[in-house]
mmCIF file of C-alpha atoms and ligand atoms in Angstrom:
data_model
loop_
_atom_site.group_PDB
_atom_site.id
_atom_site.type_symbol
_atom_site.label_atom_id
_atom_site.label_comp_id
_atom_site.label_asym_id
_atom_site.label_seq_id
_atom_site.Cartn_x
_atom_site.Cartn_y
_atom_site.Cartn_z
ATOM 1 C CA UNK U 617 -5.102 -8.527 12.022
ATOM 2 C CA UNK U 618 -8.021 -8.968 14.154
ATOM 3 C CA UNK U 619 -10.229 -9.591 11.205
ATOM 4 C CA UNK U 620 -14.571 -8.655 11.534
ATOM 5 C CA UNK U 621 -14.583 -8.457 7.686
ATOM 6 C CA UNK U 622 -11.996 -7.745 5.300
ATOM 7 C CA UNK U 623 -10.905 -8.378 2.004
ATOM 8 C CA UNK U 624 -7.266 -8.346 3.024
ATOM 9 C CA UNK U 625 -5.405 -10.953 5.627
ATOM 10 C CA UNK U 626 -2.220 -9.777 7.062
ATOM 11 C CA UNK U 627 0.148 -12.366 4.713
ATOM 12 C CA UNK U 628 -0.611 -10.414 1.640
ATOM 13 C CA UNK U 629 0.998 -8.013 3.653
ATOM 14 C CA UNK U 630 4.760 -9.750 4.862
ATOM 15 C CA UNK U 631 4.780 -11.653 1.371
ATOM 16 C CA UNK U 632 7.897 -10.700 -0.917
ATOM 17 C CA UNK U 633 9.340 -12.965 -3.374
ATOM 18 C CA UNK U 634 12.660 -10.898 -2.629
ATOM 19 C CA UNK U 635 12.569 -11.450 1.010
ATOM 20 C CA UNK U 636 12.082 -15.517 0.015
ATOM 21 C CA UNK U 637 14.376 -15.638 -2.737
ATOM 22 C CA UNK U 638 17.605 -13.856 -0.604
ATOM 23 C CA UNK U 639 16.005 -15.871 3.070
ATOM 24 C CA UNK U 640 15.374 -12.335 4.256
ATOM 25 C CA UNK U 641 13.640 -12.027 7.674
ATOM 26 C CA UNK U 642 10.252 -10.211 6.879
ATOM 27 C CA UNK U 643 8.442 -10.671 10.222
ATOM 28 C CA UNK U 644 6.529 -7.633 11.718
ATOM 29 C CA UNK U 645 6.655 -6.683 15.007
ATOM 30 C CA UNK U 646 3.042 -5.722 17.133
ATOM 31 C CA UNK U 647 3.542 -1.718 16.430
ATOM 32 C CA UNK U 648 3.768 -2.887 12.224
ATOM 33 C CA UNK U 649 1.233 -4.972 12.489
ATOM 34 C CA UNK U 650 -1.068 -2.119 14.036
ATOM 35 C CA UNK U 651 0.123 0.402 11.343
ATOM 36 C CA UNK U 652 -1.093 -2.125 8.692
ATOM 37 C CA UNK U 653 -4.486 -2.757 10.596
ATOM 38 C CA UNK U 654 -5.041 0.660 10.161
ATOM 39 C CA UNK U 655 -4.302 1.087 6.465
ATOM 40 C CA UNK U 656 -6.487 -1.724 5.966
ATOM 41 C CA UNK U 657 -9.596 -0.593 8.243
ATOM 42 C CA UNK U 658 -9.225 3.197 7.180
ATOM 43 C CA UNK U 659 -8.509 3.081 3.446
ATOM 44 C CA UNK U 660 -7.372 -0.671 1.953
ATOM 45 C CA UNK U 661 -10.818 -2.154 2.816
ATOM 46 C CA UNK U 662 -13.242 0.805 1.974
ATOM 47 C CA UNK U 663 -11.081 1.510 -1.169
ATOM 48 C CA UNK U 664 -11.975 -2.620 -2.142
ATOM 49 C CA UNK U 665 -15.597 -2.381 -1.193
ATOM 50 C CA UNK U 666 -15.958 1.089 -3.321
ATOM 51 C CA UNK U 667 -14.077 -0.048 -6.636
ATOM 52 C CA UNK U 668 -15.841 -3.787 -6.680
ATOM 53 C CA UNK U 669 -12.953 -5.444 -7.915
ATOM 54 C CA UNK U 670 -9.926 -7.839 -6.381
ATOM 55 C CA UNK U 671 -7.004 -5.722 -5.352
ATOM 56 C CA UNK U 672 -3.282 -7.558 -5.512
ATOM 57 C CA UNK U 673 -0.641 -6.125 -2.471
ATOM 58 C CA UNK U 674 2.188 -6.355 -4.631
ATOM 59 C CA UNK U 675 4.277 -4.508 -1.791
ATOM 60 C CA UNK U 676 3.153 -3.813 2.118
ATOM 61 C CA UNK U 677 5.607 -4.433 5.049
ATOM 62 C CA UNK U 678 9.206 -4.368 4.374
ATOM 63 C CA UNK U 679 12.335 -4.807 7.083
ATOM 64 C CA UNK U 680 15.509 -2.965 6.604
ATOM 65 C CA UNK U 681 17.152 -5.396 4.660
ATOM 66 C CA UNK U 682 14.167 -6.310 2.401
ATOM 67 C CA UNK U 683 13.320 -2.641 1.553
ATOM 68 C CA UNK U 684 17.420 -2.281 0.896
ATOM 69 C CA UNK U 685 17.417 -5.215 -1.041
ATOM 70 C CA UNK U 686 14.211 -3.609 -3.305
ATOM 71 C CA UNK U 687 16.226 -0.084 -3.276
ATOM 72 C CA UNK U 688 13.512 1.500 -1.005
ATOM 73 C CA UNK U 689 13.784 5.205 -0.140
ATOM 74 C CA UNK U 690 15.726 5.170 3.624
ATOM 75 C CA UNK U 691 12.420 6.748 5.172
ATOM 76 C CA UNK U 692 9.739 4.690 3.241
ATOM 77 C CA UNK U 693 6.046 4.682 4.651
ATOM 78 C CA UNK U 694 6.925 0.598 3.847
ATOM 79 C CA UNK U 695 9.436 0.154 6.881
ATOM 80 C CA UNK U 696 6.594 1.490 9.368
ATOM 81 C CA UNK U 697 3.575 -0.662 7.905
ATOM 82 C CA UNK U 698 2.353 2.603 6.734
ATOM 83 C CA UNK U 699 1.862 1.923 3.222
ATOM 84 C CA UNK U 700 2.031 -0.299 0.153
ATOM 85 C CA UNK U 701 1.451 -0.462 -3.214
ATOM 86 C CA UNK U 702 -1.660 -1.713 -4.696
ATOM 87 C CA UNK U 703 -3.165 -2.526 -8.338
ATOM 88 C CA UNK U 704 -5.966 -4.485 -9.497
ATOM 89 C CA UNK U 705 -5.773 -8.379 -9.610
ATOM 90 C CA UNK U 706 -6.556 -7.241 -13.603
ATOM 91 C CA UNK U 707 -3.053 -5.606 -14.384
ATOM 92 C CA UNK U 708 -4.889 -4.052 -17.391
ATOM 93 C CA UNK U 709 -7.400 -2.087 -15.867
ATOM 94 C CA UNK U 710 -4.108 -0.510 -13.372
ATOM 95 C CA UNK U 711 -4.016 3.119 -15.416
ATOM 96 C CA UNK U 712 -8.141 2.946 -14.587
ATOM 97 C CA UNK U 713 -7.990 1.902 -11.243
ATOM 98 C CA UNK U 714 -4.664 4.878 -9.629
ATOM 99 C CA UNK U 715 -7.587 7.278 -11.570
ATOM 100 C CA UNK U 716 -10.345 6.334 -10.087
ATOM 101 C CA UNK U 717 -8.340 5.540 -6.379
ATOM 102 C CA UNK U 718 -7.222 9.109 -6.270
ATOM 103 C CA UNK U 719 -10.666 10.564 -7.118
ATOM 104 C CA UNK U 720 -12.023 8.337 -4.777
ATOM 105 C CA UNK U 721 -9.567 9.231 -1.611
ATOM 106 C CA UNK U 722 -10.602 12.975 -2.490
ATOM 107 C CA UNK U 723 -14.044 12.543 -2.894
ATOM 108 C CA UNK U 724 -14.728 10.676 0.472
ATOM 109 C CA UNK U 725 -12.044 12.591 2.567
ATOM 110 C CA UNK U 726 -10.116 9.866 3.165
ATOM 111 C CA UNK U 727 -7.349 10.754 5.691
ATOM 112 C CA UNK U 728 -3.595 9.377 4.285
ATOM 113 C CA UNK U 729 -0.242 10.898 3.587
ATOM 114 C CA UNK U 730 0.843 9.996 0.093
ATOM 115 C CA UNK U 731 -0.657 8.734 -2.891
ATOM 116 C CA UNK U 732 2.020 7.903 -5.893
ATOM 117 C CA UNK U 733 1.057 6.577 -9.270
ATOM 118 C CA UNK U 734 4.417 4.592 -9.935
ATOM 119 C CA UNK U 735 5.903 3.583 -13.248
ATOM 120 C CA UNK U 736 8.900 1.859 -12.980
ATOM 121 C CA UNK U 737 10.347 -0.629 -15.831
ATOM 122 C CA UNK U 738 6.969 -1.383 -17.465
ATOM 123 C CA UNK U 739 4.991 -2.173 -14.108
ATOM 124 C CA UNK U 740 2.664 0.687 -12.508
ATOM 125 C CA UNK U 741 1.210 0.631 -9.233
ATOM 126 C CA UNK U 742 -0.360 2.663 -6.591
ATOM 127 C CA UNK U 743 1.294 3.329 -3.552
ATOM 128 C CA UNK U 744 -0.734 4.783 -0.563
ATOM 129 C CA UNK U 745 0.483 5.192 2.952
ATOM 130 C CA UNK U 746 -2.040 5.922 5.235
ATOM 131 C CA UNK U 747 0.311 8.119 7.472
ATOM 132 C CA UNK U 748 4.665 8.812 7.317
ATOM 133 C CA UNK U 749 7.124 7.905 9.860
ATOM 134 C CA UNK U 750 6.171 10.734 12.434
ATOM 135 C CA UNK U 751 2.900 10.122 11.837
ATOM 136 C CA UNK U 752 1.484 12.445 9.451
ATOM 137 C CA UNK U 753 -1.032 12.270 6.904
ATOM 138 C CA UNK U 754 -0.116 15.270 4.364
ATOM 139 C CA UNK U 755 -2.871 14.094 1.564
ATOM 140 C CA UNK U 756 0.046 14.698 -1.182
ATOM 141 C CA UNK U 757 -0.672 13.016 -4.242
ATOM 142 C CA UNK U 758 2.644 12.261 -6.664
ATOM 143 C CA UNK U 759 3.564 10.690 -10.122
ATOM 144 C CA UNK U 760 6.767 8.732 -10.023
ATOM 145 C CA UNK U 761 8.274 7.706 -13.622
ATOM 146 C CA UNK U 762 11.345 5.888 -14.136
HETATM 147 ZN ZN1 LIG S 1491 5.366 1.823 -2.210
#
């Protein structure tokens, strides 16, 4: 990522302790790493700025294998660069922050496809994709239990 100022650098992006644990091949190719520049310029990075506080990327990029390995949906906004999930650094302000993030998308007409409050096995996260794999950006906001 052709960094002016961000508060994101594209590693936080590839990382996976999946990917290292099982040696899977997480490298992005030029068109992935352009999706993820633009999640970062168009929502990641304003999103940061606006809520004051350090964001963790516990999910961006993932290959086919890595996003099979983490039992990602076949047509996940993750395979494209598209997306990833997001909390604060602060786990226990998470519930706080997916409030205030979706309020915030609305309130400054922030262009993106999904936002999902996820709850799965005691963690919660926000996952935003900034557009799906043909591109569009349905602003459909979603709560995912399991
Ligand atoms: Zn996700």
């Amino acid at each position: 990522m052709a960094a002016v100022t961000s508060y994101f650098e594209l590693h936080e992006f590839l990382a996976s302790d999946t990917a290292k644990e099982r040696g899977i091949d997480n490298t992005p190719t030029f068109t992935v790493v352009a999706h993820l520049d633009e999640l970062r310029r168009t929502i990641l990075d304003p999103m940061r700025e606006a809520w004051g506080g350090p964001i963790k990327v516990t999910s961006g990029y993932r290959s086919v294998l890595l996003n099979a390995a983490v039992h990602g949906v076949s047509n996940s906004a993750h395979l494209t660069g598209y997306a990833a999930d997001i909390r604060p650094t602060d786990k226990r302000r998470t519930a706080k922050f997916i409030l205030w993030a979706v309020g915030w998308l609305e309130d400054n007409g922030i262009k993106y496809d999904q936002a999902i409050d996820e709850q799965v096995g005691g963690e919660r996260w926000l996952h935003i994709a900034v557009r799906d794999n043909r591109g569009r950006q349905r602003q459909q906001n979603l709560v995912i239990t399991g």
